[in-house]
């Protein structure tokens, strides 16, 4: 049975982890996840929804074999995980994660690579690595710091506390908290709406945010026109500008656009 499934719902790609009971991340799941990401790249998808089956999103890495593995072998495995997670983070599409139950360790490090996180009210987040004498091996602490600030990232990593979804939203780590029973429906609605939007423009915004995160405002200013100007050659922008100008000349409200993502 596959640990990762990719379902096509129109232009929406639904990625589902199915590794019960804790949806732990192992090498097989990572490999299947990588294959699914490649399928998204080659498909006609315009948005991605990441979810997990079961009561919990993910407890993180499958640590059962780690004590018997050499540091060299562990490093090779973690580097592979990092590569796959970063491919997911760099998808040129809107990516929404739906999180329920516990979202710990590598599960949090994966979820935070989504552009938006919708969490169930009962969801809890945390870095358990400190309780093992480890660090967040897949970039979790500094990605949390990017959203919540250094002080909160340091505290949460140091204490390994379980942080409620409402606190994570207050600190800017996640976007929305919804009733447990409505999680998938609400996350899917958001992802479906994103898939109908100007996804080429969103990909450009995503690239600009990455430049800013890596190198700051000056670097993003230097890159913005190289990234943004090709949008003027897209069908979405040509039709969007014509529609806006036509409405302005006619003194009418601008009609809603049916974007195609091209």
mmCIF file of C-alpha atoms in Angstrom:
data_model
loop_
_atom_site.group_PDB
_atom_site.id
_atom_site.type_symbol
_atom_site.label_atom_id
_atom_site.label_comp_id
_atom_site.label_asym_id
_atom_site.label_seq_id
_atom_site.Cartn_x
_atom_site.Cartn_y
_atom_site.Cartn_z
ATOM 1 C CA UNK A 1 0.000 0.000 0.000
ATOM 2 C CA UNK A 2 1.257 3.470 -0.897
ATOM 3 C CA UNK A 3 2.253 5.787 1.925
ATOM 4 C CA UNK A 4 1.624 8.876 -0.226
ATOM 5 C CA UNK A 5 -1.213 9.322 -2.693
ATOM 6 C CA UNK A 6 -1.741 12.024 -5.293
ATOM 7 C CA UNK A 7 -5.304 12.698 -6.363
ATOM 8 C CA UNK A 8 -6.337 15.005 -9.173
ATOM 9 C CA UNK A 9 -9.400 17.108 -8.398
ATOM 10 C CA UNK A 10 -9.624 19.305 -11.460
ATOM 11 C CA UNK A 11 -6.647 21.658 -11.270
ATOM 12 C CA UNK A 12 -6.106 20.862 -7.573
ATOM 13 C CA UNK A 13 -3.519 18.271 -6.512
ATOM 14 C CA UNK A 14 -4.385 16.574 -3.215
ATOM 15 C CA UNK A 15 -1.360 14.970 -1.553
ATOM 16 C CA UNK A 16 -2.224 12.589 1.283
ATOM 17 C CA UNK A 17 0.090 10.893 3.771
ATOM 18 C CA UNK A 18 -1.210 7.490 4.816
ATOM 19 C CA UNK A 19 1.261 5.937 7.226
ATOM 20 C CA UNK A 20 -0.808 5.141 10.318
ATOM 21 C CA UNK A 21 -1.009 5.504 13.185
ATOM 22 C CA UNK A 22 1.389 8.460 13.438
ATOM 23 C CA UNK A 23 2.205 9.265 9.811
ATOM 24 C CA UNK A 24 5.895 9.100 10.599
ATOM 25 C CA UNK A 25 8.320 10.043 7.837
ATOM 26 C CA UNK A 26 10.641 7.301 6.630
ATOM 27 C CA UNK A 27 12.697 6.719 3.506
ATOM 28 C CA UNK A 28 9.876 5.013 1.613
ATOM 29 C CA UNK A 29 7.437 7.817 2.372
ATOM 30 C CA UNK A 30 10.071 10.382 1.360
ATOM 31 C CA UNK A 31 10.665 8.614 -1.942
ATOM 32 C CA UNK A 32 6.941 8.413 -2.712
ATOM 33 C CA UNK A 33 6.518 12.047 -1.709
ATOM 34 C CA UNK A 34 9.326 13.006 -4.105
ATOM 35 C CA UNK A 35 7.651 11.091 -6.934
ATOM 36 C CA UNK A 36 4.353 12.849 -6.220
ATOM 37 C CA UNK A 37 6.061 16.248 -6.335
ATOM 38 C CA UNK A 38 7.562 15.377 -9.722
ATOM 39 C CA UNK A 39 4.103 14.378 -10.959
ATOM 40 C CA UNK A 40 2.779 17.759 -9.859
ATOM 41 C CA UNK A 41 5.587 19.495 -11.761
ATOM 42 C CA UNK A 42 4.720 17.658 -14.972
ATOM 43 C CA UNK A 43 0.944 17.922 -14.595
ATOM 44 C CA UNK A 44 -1.529 20.723 -15.191
ATOM 45 C CA UNK A 45 -2.129 21.461 -11.524
ATOM 46 C CA UNK A 46 -2.609 24.995 -10.258
ATOM 47 C CA UNK A 47 -2.671 24.477 -6.483
ATOM 48 C CA UNK A 48 -1.733 21.796 -3.945
ATOM 49 C CA UNK A 49 -3.442 20.590 -0.775
ATOM 50 C CA UNK A 50 -1.341 18.531 1.649
ATOM 51 C CA UNK A 51 -3.154 16.421 4.228
ATOM 52 C CA UNK A 52 -2.791 13.237 6.294
ATOM 53 C CA UNK A 53 -5.167 10.398 7.059
ATOM 54 C CA UNK A 54 -5.773 9.510 10.675
ATOM 55 C CA UNK A 55 -6.052 11.464 13.921
ATOM 56 C CA UNK A 56 -2.608 13.121 13.636
ATOM 57 C CA UNK A 57 -0.880 15.005 10.847
ATOM 58 C CA UNK A 58 2.581 13.592 11.616
ATOM 59 C CA UNK A 59 4.768 12.808 14.599
ATOM 60 C CA UNK A 60 7.847 13.505 12.446
ATOM 61 C CA UNK A 61 10.715 11.163 11.636
ATOM 62 C CA UNK A 62 10.511 7.409 12.105
ATOM 63 C CA UNK A 63 13.270 7.063 14.707
ATOM 64 C CA UNK A 64 13.082 3.293 15.240
ATOM 65 C CA UNK A 65 16.258 2.507 13.252
ATOM 66 C CA UNK A 66 18.223 5.635 14.097
ATOM 67 C CA UNK A 67 20.163 4.185 17.066
ATOM 68 C CA UNK A 68 21.687 1.493 14.821
ATOM 69 C CA UNK A 69 22.550 3.858 11.966
ATOM 70 C CA UNK A 70 25.970 5.486 11.632
ATOM 71 C CA UNK A 71 26.223 9.291 11.604
ATOM 72 C CA UNK A 72 27.239 9.080 7.920
ATOM 73 C CA UNK A 73 24.163 7.036 7.067
ATOM 74 C CA UNK A 74 21.918 9.323 9.101
ATOM 75 C CA UNK A 75 23.326 12.389 7.378
ATOM 76 C CA UNK A 76 22.672 10.900 3.943
ATOM 77 C CA UNK A 77 19.074 10.184 4.939
ATOM 78 C CA UNK A 78 18.493 13.643 6.397
ATOM 79 C CA UNK A 79 20.009 15.299 3.330
ATOM 80 C CA UNK A 80 17.600 13.351 1.147
ATOM 81 C CA UNK A 81 14.686 14.427 3.314
ATOM 82 C CA UNK A 82 15.870 18.042 3.131
ATOM 83 C CA UNK A 83 16.082 17.859 -0.661
ATOM 84 C CA UNK A 84 12.551 16.487 -0.955
ATOM 85 C CA UNK A 85 11.090 18.946 1.552
ATOM 86 C CA UNK A 86 12.737 21.854 -0.249
ATOM 87 C CA UNK A 87 11.359 20.665 -3.600
ATOM 88 C CA UNK A 88 7.944 20.789 -1.999
ATOM 89 C CA UNK A 89 8.601 24.273 -0.594
ATOM 90 C CA UNK A 90 9.666 25.558 -4.017
ATOM 91 C CA UNK A 91 6.659 24.310 -5.973
ATOM 92 C CA UNK A 92 5.632 27.290 -8.150
ATOM 93 C CA UNK A 93 2.026 26.901 -7.010
ATOM 94 C CA UNK A 94 -0.083 27.903 -4.017
ATOM 95 C CA UNK A 95 0.362 25.151 -1.403
ATOM 96 C CA UNK A 96 -2.026 24.706 1.538
ATOM 97 C CA UNK A 97 -1.491 22.250 4.397
ATOM 98 C CA UNK A 98 -4.420 20.899 6.437
ATOM 99 C CA UNK A 99 -3.193 19.930 9.911
ATOM 100 C CA UNK A 100 -5.030 17.920 12.542
ATOM 101 C CA UNK A 101 -3.981 16.356 15.826
ATOM 102 C CA UNK A 102 -0.271 16.358 16.561
ATOM 103 C CA UNK A 103 2.169 18.015 14.174
ATOM 104 C CA UNK A 104 5.627 17.387 15.593
ATOM 105 C CA UNK A 105 9.262 17.384 14.510
ATOM 106 C CA UNK A 106 9.618 16.639 10.829
ATOM 107 C CA UNK A 107 5.853 16.922 10.439
ATOM 108 C CA UNK A 108 6.020 20.559 11.532
ATOM 109 C CA UNK A 109 9.116 21.105 9.406
ATOM 110 C CA UNK A 110 7.146 19.891 6.400
ATOM 111 C CA UNK A 111 3.893 21.715 7.139
ATOM 112 C CA UNK A 112 5.690 25.032 7.573
ATOM 113 C CA UNK A 113 7.029 24.721 4.040
ATOM 114 C CA UNK A 114 3.477 25.175 2.769
ATOM 115 C CA UNK A 115 2.428 28.707 1.864
ATOM 116 C CA UNK A 116 -0.622 28.545 4.120
ATOM 117 C CA UNK A 117 -1.513 26.271 7.027
ATOM 118 C CA UNK A 118 -5.105 25.580 8.042
ATOM 119 C CA UNK A 119 -5.285 23.809 11.397
ATOM 120 C CA UNK A 120 -8.018 22.103 13.354
ATOM 121 C CA UNK A 121 -8.874 23.683 16.701
ATOM 122 C CA UNK A 122 -7.466 20.703 18.589
ATOM 123 C CA UNK A 123 -4.187 20.621 16.612
ATOM 124 C CA UNK A 124 -0.933 20.956 18.527
ATOM 125 C CA UNK A 125 2.527 21.742 17.207
ATOM 126 C CA UNK A 126 5.968 21.168 18.633
ATOM 127 C CA UNK A 127 9.676 20.446 18.340
ATOM 128 C CA UNK A 128 10.367 17.244 20.339
ATOM 129 C CA UNK A 129 13.984 17.126 19.146
ATOM 130 C CA UNK A 130 15.287 18.888 22.261
ATOM 131 C CA UNK A 131 13.934 16.045 24.404
ATOM 132 C CA UNK A 132 16.243 13.727 22.413
ATOM 133 C CA UNK A 133 19.245 16.024 22.661
ATOM 134 C CA UNK A 134 18.882 16.946 18.975
ATOM 135 C CA UNK A 135 18.084 20.027 16.925
ATOM 136 C CA UNK A 136 15.398 20.503 14.314
ATOM 137 C CA UNK A 137 17.244 18.659 11.563
ATOM 138 C CA UNK A 138 15.197 19.847 8.580
ATOM 139 C CA UNK A 139 15.239 23.574 9.150
ATOM 140 C CA UNK A 140 12.277 23.869 11.475
ATOM 141 C CA UNK A 141 13.585 26.329 14.042
ATOM 142 C CA UNK A 142 14.646 29.040 11.617
ATOM 143 C CA UNK A 143 11.523 28.655 9.497
ATOM 144 C CA UNK A 144 9.444 29.129 12.631
ATOM 145 C CA UNK A 145 11.663 32.110 13.521
ATOM 146 C CA UNK A 146 10.999 33.602 10.090
ATOM 147 C CA UNK A 147 7.288 33.641 10.896
ATOM 148 C CA UNK A 148 7.091 34.028 14.669
ATOM 149 C CA UNK A 149 10.383 35.705 15.539
ATOM 150 C CA UNK A 150 13.548 34.404 17.149
ATOM 151 C CA UNK A 151 12.397 34.538 20.760
ATOM 152 C CA UNK A 152 9.356 32.318 20.258
ATOM 153 C CA UNK A 153 11.252 29.913 18.007
ATOM 154 C CA UNK A 154 13.974 29.587 20.641
ATOM 155 C CA UNK A 155 11.499 29.045 23.472
ATOM 156 C CA UNK A 156 9.480 26.411 21.627
ATOM 157 C CA UNK A 157 12.592 24.507 20.576
ATOM 158 C CA UNK A 158 14.120 24.704 24.057
ATOM 159 C CA UNK A 159 11.034 23.521 25.924
ATOM 160 C CA UNK A 160 9.616 21.066 23.360
ATOM 161 C CA UNK A 161 6.172 22.235 24.476
ATOM 162 C CA UNK A 162 3.020 21.314 22.609
ATOM 163 C CA UNK A 163 1.787 24.622 21.200
ATOM 164 C CA UNK A 164 -1.967 24.972 20.540
ATOM 165 C CA UNK A 165 -3.132 25.951 17.081
ATOM 166 C CA UNK A 166 -4.606 29.221 18.369
ATOM 167 C CA UNK A 167 -1.213 30.295 19.735
ATOM 168 C CA UNK A 168 0.496 29.372 16.485
ATOM 169 C CA UNK A 169 -1.995 31.524 14.602
ATOM 170 C CA UNK A 170 -1.537 34.432 17.004
ATOM 171 C CA UNK A 171 2.217 34.268 16.407
ATOM 172 C CA UNK A 172 1.827 34.162 12.631
ATOM 173 C CA UNK A 173 3.037 30.590 12.073
ATOM 174 C CA UNK A 174 -0.278 29.285 10.754
ATOM 175 C CA UNK A 175 -3.043 31.074 8.885
ATOM 176 C CA UNK A 176 -6.397 29.745 10.038
ATOM 177 C CA UNK A 177 -7.902 27.680 12.828
ATOM 178 C CA UNK A 178 -11.175 25.916 12.060
ATOM 179 C CA UNK A 179 -13.460 23.415 13.813
ATOM 180 C CA UNK A 180 -12.048 19.896 13.675
ATOM 181 C CA UNK A 181 -14.985 18.530 11.711
ATOM 182 C CA UNK A 182 -14.591 21.219 9.050
ATOM 183 C CA UNK A 183 -10.821 20.993 8.523
ATOM 184 C CA UNK A 184 -10.672 19.199 5.193
ATOM 185 C CA UNK A 185 -13.652 21.048 3.752
ATOM 186 C CA UNK A 186 -12.322 24.480 4.700
ATOM 187 C CA UNK A 187 -8.767 23.728 3.574
ATOM 188 C CA UNK A 188 -10.023 22.291 0.292
ATOM 189 C CA UNK A 189 -12.196 25.356 -0.327
ATOM 190 C CA UNK A 190 -9.169 27.606 0.171
ATOM 191 C CA UNK A 191 -7.000 25.473 -2.106
ATOM 192 C CA UNK A 192 -9.696 25.288 -4.783
ATOM 193 C CA UNK A 193 -10.103 29.061 -4.713
ATOM 194 C CA UNK A 194 -6.344 29.492 -5.052
ATOM 195 C CA UNK A 195 -6.324 27.116 -8.021
ATOM 196 C CA UNK A 196 -8.774 29.404 -9.829
ATOM 197 C CA UNK A 197 -6.677 32.511 -9.251
ATOM 198 C CA UNK A 198 -3.730 34.120 -11.062
ATOM 199 C CA UNK A 199 -1.336 31.315 -10.205
ATOM 200 C CA UNK A 200 1.487 32.658 -12.378
ATOM 201 C CA UNK A 201 1.438 35.854 -10.331
ATOM 202 C CA UNK A 202 1.408 33.850 -7.130
ATOM 203 C CA UNK A 203 4.450 31.880 -8.295
ATOM 204 C CA UNK A 204 6.232 35.203 -8.850
ATOM 205 C CA UNK A 205 5.298 36.423 -5.366
ATOM 206 C CA UNK A 206 6.529 33.130 -3.947
ATOM 207 C CA UNK A 207 9.871 33.536 -5.725
ATOM 208 C CA UNK A 208 10.219 37.099 -4.449
ATOM 209 C CA UNK A 209 9.497 36.037 -0.882
ATOM 210 C CA UNK A 210 12.178 33.373 -1.206
ATOM 211 C CA UNK A 211 14.739 35.930 -2.400
ATOM 212 C CA UNK A 212 13.770 38.224 0.485
ATOM 213 C CA UNK A 213 14.022 35.401 3.040
ATOM 214 C CA UNK A 214 17.431 34.364 1.772
ATOM 215 C CA UNK A 215 19.017 37.745 1.083
ATOM 216 C CA UNK A 216 16.809 40.608 2.302
ATOM 217 C CA UNK A 217 14.889 43.544 0.856
ATOM 218 C CA UNK A 218 17.713 44.928 -1.304
ATOM 219 C CA UNK A 219 18.142 41.587 -3.070
ATOM 220 C CA UNK A 220 14.395 41.298 -3.628
ATOM 221 C CA UNK A 221 14.360 44.828 -5.090
ATOM 222 C CA UNK A 222 17.143 43.763 -7.422
ATOM 223 C CA UNK A 223 15.244 40.687 -8.578
ATOM 224 C CA UNK A 224 11.700 41.987 -8.758
ATOM 225 C CA UNK A 225 11.600 43.133 -12.367
ATOM 226 C CA UNK A 226 13.298 40.022 -13.719
ATOM 227 C CA UNK A 227 10.654 37.974 -11.926
ATOM 228 C CA UNK A 228 7.635 40.235 -12.427
ATOM 229 C CA UNK A 229 7.937 41.634 -15.964
ATOM 230 C CA UNK A 230 7.367 38.303 -17.762
ATOM 231 C CA UNK A 231 3.852 38.350 -16.265
ATOM 232 C CA UNK A 232 2.936 41.079 -18.764
ATOM 233 C CA UNK A 233 3.355 38.499 -21.521
ATOM 234 C CA UNK A 234 0.836 36.101 -19.968
ATOM 235 C CA UNK A 235 -2.725 35.637 -21.144
ATOM 236 C CA UNK A 236 -4.005 36.296 -17.619
ATOM 237 C CA UNK A 237 -2.451 39.756 -17.440
ATOM 238 C CA UNK A 238 -3.346 40.735 -21.015
ATOM 239 C CA UNK A 239 -6.988 39.864 -20.407
ATOM 240 C CA UNK A 240 -6.946 41.287 -16.891
ATOM 241 C CA UNK A 241 -5.565 44.663 -17.933
ATOM 242 C CA UNK A 242 -7.910 44.905 -20.937
ATOM 243 C CA UNK A 243 -10.868 44.092 -18.707
ATOM 244 C CA UNK A 244 -9.854 46.662 -16.103
ATOM 245 C CA UNK A 245 -9.249 49.426 -18.673
ATOM 246 C CA UNK A 246 -12.532 48.653 -20.442
ATOM 247 C CA UNK A 247 -14.471 48.849 -17.194
ATOM 248 C CA UNK A 248 -12.731 52.095 -16.237
ATOM 249 C CA UNK A 249 -13.585 53.729 -19.565
ATOM 250 C CA UNK A 250 -17.188 52.589 -19.279
ATOM 251 C CA UNK A 251 -17.471 53.759 -15.684
ATOM 252 C CA UNK A 252 -18.447 50.263 -14.613
ATOM 253 C CA UNK A 253 -17.195 47.935 -11.865
ATOM 254 C CA UNK A 254 -14.393 45.687 -12.985
ATOM 255 C CA UNK A 255 -15.782 42.196 -13.754
ATOM 256 C CA UNK A 256 -14.403 39.171 -11.950
ATOM 257 C CA UNK A 257 -11.649 37.507 -13.949
ATOM 258 C CA UNK A 258 -11.608 33.874 -14.996
ATOM 259 C CA UNK A 259 -7.881 33.270 -14.651
ATOM 260 C CA UNK A 260 -6.274 30.385 -16.542
ATOM 261 C CA UNK A 261 -2.804 30.342 -15.001
ATOM 262 C CA UNK A 262 -1.090 31.052 -18.304
#
